[in-house]
Short mmCIF file of C-alpha atoms and ligand atoms in Angstrom, two decimals:
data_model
loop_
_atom_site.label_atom_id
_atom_site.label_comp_id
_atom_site.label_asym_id
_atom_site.label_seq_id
_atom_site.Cartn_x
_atom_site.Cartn_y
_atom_site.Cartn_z
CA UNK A 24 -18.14 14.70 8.30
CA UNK A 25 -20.69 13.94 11.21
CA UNK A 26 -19.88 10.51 12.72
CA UNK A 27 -24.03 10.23 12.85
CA UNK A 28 -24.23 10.35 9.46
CA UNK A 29 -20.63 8.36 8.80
CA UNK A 30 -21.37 4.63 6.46
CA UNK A 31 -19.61 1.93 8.76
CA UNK A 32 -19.79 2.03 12.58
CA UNK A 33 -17.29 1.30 14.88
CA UNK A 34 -17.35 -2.36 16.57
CA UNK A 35 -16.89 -3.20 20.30
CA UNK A 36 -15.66 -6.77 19.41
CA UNK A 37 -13.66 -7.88 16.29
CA UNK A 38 -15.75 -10.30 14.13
CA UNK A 39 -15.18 -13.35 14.88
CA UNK A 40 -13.48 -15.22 11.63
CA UNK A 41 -11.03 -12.03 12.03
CA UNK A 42 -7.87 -13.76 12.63
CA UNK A 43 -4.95 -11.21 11.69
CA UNK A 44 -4.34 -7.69 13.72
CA UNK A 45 -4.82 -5.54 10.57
CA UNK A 46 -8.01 -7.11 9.84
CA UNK A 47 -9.54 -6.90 13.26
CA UNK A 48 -8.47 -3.20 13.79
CA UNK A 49 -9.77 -1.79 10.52
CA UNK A 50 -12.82 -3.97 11.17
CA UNK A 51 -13.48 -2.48 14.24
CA UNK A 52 -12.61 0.76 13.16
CA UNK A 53 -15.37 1.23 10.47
CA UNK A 54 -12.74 0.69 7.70
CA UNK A 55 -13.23 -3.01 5.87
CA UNK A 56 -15.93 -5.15 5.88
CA UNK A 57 -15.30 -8.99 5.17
CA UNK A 58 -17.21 -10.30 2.17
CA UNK A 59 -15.41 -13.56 1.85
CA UNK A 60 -11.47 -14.51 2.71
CA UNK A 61 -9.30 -12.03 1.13
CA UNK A 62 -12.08 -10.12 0.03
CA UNK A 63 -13.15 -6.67 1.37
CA UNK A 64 -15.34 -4.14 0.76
CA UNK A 65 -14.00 -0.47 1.68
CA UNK A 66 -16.14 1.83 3.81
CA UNK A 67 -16.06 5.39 3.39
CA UNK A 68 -13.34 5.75 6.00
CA UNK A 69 -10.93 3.03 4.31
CA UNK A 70 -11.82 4.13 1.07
CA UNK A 71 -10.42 7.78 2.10
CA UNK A 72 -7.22 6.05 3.40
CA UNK A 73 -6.65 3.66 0.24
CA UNK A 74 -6.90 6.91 -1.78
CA UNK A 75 -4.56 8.77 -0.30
CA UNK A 76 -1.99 5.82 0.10
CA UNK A 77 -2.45 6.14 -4.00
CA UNK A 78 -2.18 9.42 -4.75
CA UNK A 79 1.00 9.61 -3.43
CA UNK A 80 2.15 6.58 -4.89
CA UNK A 81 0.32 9.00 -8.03
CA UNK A 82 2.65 11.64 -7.13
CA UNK A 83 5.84 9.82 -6.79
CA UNK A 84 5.45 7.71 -9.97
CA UNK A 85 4.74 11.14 -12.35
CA UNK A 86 8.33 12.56 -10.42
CA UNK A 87 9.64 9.46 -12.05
CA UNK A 88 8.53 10.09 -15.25
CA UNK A 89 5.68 7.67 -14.78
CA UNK A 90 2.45 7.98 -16.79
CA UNK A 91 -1.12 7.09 -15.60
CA UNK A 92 -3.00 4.35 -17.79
CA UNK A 93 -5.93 1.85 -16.70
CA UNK A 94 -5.79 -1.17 -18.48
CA UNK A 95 -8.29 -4.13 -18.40
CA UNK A 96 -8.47 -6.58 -15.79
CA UNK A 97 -9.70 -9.38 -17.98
CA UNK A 98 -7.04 -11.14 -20.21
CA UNK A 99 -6.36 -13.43 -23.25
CA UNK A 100 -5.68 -16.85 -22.92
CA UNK A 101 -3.01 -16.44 -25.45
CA UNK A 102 -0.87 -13.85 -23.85
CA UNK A 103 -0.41 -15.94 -20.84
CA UNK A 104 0.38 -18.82 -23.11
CA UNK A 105 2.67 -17.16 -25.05
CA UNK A 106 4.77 -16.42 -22.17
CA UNK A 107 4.36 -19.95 -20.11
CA UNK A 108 2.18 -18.45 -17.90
CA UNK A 109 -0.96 -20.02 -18.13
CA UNK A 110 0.18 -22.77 -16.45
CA UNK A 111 3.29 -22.03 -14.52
CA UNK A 112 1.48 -18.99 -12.43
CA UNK A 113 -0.22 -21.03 -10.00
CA UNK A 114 -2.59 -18.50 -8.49
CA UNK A 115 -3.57 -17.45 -12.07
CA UNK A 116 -7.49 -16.99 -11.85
CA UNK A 117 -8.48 -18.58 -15.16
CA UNK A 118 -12.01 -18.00 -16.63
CA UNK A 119 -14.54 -19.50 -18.45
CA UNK A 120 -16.82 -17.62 -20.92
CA UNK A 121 -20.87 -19.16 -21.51
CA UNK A 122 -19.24 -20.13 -25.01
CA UNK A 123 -16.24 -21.88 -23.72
CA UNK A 124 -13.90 -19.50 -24.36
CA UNK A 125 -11.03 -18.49 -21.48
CA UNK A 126 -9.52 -15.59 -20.20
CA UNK A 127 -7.04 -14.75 -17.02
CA UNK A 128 -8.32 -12.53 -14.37
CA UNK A 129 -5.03 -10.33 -14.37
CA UNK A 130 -2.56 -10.50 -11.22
CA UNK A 131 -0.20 -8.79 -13.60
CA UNK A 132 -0.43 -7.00 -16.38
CA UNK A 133 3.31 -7.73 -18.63
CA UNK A 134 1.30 -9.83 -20.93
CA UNK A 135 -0.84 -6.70 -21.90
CA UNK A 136 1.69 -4.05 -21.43
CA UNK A 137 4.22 -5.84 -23.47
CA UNK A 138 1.97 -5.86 -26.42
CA UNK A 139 0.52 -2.38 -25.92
CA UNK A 140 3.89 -0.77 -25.96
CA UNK A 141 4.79 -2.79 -29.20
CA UNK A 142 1.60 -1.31 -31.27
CA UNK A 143 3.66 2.38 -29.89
CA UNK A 144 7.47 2.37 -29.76
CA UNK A 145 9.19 1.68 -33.21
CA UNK A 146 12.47 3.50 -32.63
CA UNK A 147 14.60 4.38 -30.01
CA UNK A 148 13.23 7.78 -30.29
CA UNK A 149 10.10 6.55 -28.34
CA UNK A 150 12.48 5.26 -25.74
CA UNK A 151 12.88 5.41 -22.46
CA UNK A 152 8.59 4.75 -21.78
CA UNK A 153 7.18 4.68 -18.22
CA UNK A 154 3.98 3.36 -17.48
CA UNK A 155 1.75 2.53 -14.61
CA UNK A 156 -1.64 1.60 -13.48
CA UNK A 157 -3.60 1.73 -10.16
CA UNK A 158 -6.37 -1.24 -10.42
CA UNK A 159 -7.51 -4.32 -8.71
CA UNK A 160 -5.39 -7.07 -8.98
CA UNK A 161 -6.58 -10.84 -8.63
CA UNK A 162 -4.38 -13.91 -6.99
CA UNK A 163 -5.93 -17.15 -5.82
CA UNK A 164 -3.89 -17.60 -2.59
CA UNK A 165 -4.56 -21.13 -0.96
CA UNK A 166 -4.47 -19.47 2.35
CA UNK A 167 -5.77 -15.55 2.80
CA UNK A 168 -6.05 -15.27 5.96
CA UNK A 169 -3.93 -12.23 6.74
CA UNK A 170 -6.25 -9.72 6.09
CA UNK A 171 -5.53 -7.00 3.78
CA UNK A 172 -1.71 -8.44 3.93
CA UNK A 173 -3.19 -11.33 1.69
CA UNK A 174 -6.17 -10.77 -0.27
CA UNK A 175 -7.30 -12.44 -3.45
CA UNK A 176 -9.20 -9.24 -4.78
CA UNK A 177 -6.42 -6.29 -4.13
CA UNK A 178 -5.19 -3.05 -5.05
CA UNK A 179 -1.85 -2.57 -6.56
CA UNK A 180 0.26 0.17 -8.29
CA UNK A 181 2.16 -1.49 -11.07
CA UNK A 182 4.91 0.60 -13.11
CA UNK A 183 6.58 -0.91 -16.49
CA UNK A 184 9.19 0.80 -17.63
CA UNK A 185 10.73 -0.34 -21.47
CA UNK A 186 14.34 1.12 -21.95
CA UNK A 187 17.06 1.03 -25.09
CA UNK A 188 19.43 -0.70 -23.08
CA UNK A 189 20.44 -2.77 -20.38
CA UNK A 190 22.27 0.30 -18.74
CA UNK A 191 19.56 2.54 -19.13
CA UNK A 192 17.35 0.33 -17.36
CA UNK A 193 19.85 -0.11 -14.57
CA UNK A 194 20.38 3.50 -13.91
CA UNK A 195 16.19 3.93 -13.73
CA UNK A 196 15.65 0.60 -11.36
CA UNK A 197 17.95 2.93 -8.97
CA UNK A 198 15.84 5.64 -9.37
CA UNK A 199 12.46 3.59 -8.61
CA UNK A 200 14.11 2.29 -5.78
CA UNK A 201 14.67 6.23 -4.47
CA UNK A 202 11.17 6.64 -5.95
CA UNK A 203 9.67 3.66 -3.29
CA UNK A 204 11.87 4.47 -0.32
CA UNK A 205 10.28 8.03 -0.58
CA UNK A 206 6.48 6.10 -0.67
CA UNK A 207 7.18 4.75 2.24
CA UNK A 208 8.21 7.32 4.39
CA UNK A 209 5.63 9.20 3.29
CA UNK A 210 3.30 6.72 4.60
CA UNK A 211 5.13 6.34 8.06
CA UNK A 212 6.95 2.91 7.66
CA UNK A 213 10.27 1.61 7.44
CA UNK A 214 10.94 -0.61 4.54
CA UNK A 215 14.12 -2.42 4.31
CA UNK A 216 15.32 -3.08 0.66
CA UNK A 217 16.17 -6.83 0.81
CA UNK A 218 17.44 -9.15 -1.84
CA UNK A 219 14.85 -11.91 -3.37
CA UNK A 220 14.74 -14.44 -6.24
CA UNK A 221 12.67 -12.86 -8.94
CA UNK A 222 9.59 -15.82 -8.75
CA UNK A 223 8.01 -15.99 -11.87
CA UNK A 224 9.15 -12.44 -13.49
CA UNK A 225 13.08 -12.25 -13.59
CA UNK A 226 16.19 -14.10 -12.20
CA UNK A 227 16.24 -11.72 -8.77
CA UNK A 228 14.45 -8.76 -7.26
CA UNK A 229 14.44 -6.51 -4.51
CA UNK A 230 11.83 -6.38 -2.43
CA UNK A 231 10.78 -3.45 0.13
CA UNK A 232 9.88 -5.19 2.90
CA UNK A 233 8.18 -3.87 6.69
CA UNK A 234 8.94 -5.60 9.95
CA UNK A 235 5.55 -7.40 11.00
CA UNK A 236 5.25 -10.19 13.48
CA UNK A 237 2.59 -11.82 11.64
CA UNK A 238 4.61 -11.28 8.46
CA UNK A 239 5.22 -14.58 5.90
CA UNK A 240 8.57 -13.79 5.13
CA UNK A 241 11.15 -14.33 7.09
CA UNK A 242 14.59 -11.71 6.27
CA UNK A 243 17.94 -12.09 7.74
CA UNK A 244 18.77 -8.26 8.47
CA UNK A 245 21.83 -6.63 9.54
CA UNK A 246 21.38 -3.85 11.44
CA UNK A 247 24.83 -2.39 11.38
CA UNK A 248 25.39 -2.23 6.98
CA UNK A 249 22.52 -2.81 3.92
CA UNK A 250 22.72 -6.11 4.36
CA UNK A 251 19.23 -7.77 3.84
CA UNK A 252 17.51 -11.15 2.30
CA UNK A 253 14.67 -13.15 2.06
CA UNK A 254 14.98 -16.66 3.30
CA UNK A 255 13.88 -17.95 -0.15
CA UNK A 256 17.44 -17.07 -1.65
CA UNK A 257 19.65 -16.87 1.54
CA UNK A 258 23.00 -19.62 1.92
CA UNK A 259 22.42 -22.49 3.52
CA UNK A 260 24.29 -21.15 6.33
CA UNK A 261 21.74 -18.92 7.34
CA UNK A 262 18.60 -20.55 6.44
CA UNK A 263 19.40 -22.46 9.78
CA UNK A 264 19.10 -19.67 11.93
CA UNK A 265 15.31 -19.18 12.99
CA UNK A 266 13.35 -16.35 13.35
CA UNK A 267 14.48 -14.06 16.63
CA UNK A 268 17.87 -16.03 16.72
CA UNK A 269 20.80 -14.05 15.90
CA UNK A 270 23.76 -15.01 13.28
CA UNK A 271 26.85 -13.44 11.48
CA UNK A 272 26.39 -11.13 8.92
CA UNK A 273 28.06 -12.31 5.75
CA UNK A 274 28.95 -8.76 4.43
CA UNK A 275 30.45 -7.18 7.61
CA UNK A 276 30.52 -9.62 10.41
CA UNK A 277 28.48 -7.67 12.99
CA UNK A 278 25.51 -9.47 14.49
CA UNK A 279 22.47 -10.45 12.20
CA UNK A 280 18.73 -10.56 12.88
CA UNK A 281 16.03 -12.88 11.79
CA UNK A 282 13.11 -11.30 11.71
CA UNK A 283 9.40 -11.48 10.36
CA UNK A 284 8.35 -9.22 7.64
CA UNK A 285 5.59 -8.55 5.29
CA UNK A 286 6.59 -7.57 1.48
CA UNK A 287 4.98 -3.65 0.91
CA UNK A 288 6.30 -3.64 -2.84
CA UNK A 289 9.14 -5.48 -5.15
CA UNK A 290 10.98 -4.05 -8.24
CA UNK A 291 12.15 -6.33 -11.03
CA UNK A 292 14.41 -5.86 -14.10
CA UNK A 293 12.66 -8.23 -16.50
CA UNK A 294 15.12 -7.60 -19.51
CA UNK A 295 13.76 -9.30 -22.21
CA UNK A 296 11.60 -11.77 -20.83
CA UNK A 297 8.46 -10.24 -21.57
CA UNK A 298 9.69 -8.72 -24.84
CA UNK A 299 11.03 -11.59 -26.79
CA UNK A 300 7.42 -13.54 -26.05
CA UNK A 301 5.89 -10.42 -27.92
CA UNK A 302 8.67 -9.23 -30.44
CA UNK A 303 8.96 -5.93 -28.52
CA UNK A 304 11.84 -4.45 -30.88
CA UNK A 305 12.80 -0.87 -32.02
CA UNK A 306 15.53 0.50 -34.67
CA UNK A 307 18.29 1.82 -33.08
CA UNK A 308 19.94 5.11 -34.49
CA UNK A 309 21.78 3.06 -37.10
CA UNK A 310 18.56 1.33 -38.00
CA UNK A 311 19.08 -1.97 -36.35
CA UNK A 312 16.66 -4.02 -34.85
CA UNK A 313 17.05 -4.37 -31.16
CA UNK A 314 15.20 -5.42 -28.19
CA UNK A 315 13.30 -3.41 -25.66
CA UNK A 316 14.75 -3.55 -22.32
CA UNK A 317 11.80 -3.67 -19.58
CA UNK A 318 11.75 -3.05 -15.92
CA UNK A 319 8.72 -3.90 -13.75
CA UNK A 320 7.73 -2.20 -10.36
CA UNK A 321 4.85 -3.37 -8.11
CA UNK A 322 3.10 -1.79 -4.94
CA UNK A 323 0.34 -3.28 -3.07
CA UNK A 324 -1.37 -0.25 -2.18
CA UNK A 325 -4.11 -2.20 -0.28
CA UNK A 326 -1.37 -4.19 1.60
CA UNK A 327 0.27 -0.88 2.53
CA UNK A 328 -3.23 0.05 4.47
CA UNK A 329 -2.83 -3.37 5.89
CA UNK A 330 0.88 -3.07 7.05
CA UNK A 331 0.36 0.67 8.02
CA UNK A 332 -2.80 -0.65 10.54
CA UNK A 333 -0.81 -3.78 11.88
CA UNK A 334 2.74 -1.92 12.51
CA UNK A 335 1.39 1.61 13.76
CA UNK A 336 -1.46 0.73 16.00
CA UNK A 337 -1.47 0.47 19.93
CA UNK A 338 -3.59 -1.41 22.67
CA UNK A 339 -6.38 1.15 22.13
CA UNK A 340 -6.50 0.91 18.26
CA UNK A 341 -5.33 2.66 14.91
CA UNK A 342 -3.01 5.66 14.71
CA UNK A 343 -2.53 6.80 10.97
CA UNK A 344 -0.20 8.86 9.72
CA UNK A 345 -0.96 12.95 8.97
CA UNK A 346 -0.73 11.64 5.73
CA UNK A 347 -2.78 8.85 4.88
CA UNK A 348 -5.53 9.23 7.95
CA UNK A 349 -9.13 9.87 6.88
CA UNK A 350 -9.49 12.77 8.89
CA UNK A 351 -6.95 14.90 10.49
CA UNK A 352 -9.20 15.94 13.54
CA UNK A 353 -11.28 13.85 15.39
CA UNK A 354 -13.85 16.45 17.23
CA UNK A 355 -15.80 14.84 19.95
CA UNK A 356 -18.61 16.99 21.72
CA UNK A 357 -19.20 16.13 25.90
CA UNK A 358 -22.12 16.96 28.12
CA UNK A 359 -24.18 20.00 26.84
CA UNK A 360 -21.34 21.57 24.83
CA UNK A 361 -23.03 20.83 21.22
CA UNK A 362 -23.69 24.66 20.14
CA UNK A 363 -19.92 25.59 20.83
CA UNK A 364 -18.72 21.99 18.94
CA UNK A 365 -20.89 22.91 16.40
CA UNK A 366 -19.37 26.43 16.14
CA UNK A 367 -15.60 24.63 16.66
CA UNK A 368 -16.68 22.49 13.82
CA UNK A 369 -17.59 25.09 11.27
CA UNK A 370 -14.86 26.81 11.75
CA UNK A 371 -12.51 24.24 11.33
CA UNK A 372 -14.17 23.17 8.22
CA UNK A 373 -13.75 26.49 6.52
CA UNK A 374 -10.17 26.85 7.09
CA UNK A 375 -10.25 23.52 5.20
CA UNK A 376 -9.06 21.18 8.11
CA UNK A 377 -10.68 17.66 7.55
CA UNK A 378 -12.85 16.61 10.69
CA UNK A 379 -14.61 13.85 11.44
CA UNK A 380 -17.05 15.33 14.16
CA UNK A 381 -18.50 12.83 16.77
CA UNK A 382 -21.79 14.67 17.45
CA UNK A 383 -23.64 11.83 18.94
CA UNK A 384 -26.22 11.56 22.05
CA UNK A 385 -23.75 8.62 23.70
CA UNK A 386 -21.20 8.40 26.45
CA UNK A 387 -18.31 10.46 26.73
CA UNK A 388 -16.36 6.61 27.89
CA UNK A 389 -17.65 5.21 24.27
CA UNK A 390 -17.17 8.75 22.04
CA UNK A 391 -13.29 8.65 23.79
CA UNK A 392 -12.56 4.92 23.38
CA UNK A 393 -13.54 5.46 19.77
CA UNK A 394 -11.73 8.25 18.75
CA UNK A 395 -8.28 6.68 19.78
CA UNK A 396 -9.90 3.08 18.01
CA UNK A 397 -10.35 5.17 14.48
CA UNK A 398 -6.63 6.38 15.04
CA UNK A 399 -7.52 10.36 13.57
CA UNK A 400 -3.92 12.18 13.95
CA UNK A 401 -5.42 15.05 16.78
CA UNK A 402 -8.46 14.84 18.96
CA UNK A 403 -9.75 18.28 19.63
CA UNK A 404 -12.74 17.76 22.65
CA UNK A 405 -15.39 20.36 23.28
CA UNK A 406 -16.72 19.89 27.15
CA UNK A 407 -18.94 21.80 29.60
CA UNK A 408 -16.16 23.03 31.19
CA UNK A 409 -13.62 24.34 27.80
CA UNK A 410 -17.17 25.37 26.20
CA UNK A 411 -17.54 27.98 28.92
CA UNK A 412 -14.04 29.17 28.49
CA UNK A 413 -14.60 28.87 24.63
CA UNK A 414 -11.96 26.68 24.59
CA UNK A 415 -11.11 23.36 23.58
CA UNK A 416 -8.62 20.27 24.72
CA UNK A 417 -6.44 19.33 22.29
CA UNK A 418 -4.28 16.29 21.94
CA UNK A 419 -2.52 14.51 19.33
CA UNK A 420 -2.82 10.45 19.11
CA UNK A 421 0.32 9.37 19.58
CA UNK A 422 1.19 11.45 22.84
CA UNK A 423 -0.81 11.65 26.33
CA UNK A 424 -0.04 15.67 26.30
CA UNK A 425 -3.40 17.35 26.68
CA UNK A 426 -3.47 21.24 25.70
CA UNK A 427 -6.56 23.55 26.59
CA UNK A 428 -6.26 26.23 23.97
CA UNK A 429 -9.08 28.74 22.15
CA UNK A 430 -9.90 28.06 18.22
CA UNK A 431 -7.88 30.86 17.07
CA UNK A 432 -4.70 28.77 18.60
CA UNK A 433 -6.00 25.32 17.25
CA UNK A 434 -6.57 26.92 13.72
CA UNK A 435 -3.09 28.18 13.93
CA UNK A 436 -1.64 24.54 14.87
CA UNK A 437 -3.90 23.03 12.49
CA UNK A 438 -3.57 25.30 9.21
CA UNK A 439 -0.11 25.14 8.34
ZN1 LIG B 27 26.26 -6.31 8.02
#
């Protein structure tokens, strides 16, 4: 891709109603664009990023047995009634039709699942069932002002699973959980797996959840065993402790952390919470009627861009992971050296490296300062002087190592 022709320019100053570090940096960066408070639009280069994030989430969900639907975002009144949730889910977008009637803009989707999977499973032959869904999701938050850690229009991955039995739906919440620690280590973040009340879905929850300083939820976190929870369940001899002070840890007495966090994804066991509303049953093998078992398992795949931006940037801007960045090379042409960049360029395309190539007639000060604010993985620079070597400088983003090295040697570091 030529940066000339690229949708979404780089900014020298974050806009001004910008307030969070994620929001300002992908801003800047030619990523997001602001339509109102917790509202973006995605630019080409955030749009290649989001997609990524969810085709791995893709790829880790089928290894699970998961299977791909899309269901609608738009929702009857009823289900959410049927359930109590009309009323009790307070950031419930509820909508009016011209001829009065209403429907829920969904920020969930057990009141359709539920239903769906009864019209399918009749016997405990068409049990265990995984299902998921990658779609925008819809929450009226009072305050969104955390950029995409908050929105009110967001992406999430949501996976239901509907089991036979309690056990079975034990042993596969363990094997989500492997499922999401491997999702985020792809992506380049730690996630601690911390203890939570279950909100509005089940009795409690785990949560994965990313150190952030401008996180909302506070954890208590022991360093030294698994040890982690969320201030909205913790004793009441912990919830004294403030974030950065340090306490005991209940489970093996070594010193405890406060810290702030943002939540990158939370895994429920609902049970029968969402069945009973909807008379999700099957016949068991001796032709008893039983309830389905169901499991729910959320991602906020637009949040994870979010967190990914705020944790893993520096002073000079983003630095993405091999694996989610929009580009792998960022190519920047200096001086007079556009024939050999162009030649660099073409090469690198048809070994199939992706390279965002930064062919413009503007400083070398303003072509540098941006490749390091876009955050690409490796910067290969073409100048007068490497061009009449035919060589290049390479140099990845998150070290200050600079190599001079021909194409043949940055094809072989770059095509693996
Ligand atoms: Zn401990």
């Amino acid at each position: 891709m030529r940066y000339s022709e690229l949708f979404g320019k780089t900014l020298r100053e974050a806009p001004r109603d910008e307030e969070s570090k994620n929001a300002q940096l992908l801003a800047r960066g030619g990523y997001v664009n602001k339509l109102m408070s917790g509202v973006y639009t995605f630019l080409p280069l955030g749009t290649r990023v989001l997609t990524k994030i969810e085709n791995i989430v893709r790829e880790e969900m089928a290894a699970i047995g998961g299977q791909e639907i899309l269901m609608p975002t738009m929702q009857p009144k009823e289900n959410w009634v049927a359930t109590g949730r009309w009323d009790d889910f307070d950031v419930l977008y509820k909508v009016k039709s011209p001829d009065g009637r209403e429907v829920a803009l969904g920020p969930t989707h057990e009141e359709v699942v539920a239903p769906l999977a009864k019209q399918y499973v009749q016997s405990y032959k068409d049990l265990p069932l995984y299902l998921y869904q990658i779609q925008t999701k819809f929450r009226d938050e009072l305050r969104a002002k955390n950029g995409l850690l908050r929105g009110r229009e967001f992406r999430m991955k949501d996976l239901y699973s509907f089991h036979s039995s309690v056990e079975d739906l034990e042993a596969y919440y363990e094997k989500a959980k492997q499922a999401y620690a491997k999702i985020f280590d792809r992506v380049g973040l730690k996630a601690l797996l911390t203890e939570a009340s279950g909100g509005t879905f089940s009795k409690y929850s785990h949560e994965f959840q990313v150190q952030v300083e401008s996180g909302e939820d506070v954890l208590y976190h022991c360093s030294k065993c698994s040890f982690c929870q969320n201030k909205e369940i913790v004793s009441a001899d912990l919830d004294k402790l403030k974030v950065g002070e340090a306490g005991v840890c209940p489970k093996c007495g070594e010193n405890l952390e406060v810290v702030s966090a943002t939540e990158v994804g939370n895994i429920f066991q609902l049970k029968n919470k969402y069945s009973d509303p909807f008379k999700l049953t099957f016949l068991d093998s001796d032709g008893q009627t039983q309830t389905v078992m169901m499991g729910c398992y959320g991602i906020g795949t637009s949040r994870l861009m979010g967190t990914i931006a705020e944790v893993l940037s520096d002073e000079k801007g983003l630095r993405w992971p091999e694996e989610v960045a929009p580009y792998k090379v960022h190519l920047v042409s200096l001086g007079k050296s556009m024939p050999f960049a162009n030649e660099v360029y073409h090469k690198l395309v048809s070994a199939g490296v992706e390279v965002l190539y930064d062919e413009r007639d503007c400083s070398a000060g303003v072509k540098l300062g941006d490749a390091d604010l876009v955050g690409l993985p490796l910067r290969v620079v073409v100048s007068d002087k490497t061009a009449a070597e035919n060589k290049v400088e390479l140099k990845a983003r998150n070290s200050e190592e600079v190599r001079v090295i021909s194409i043949d040697e940055t094809l072989e570091i770059l095509v693996k």
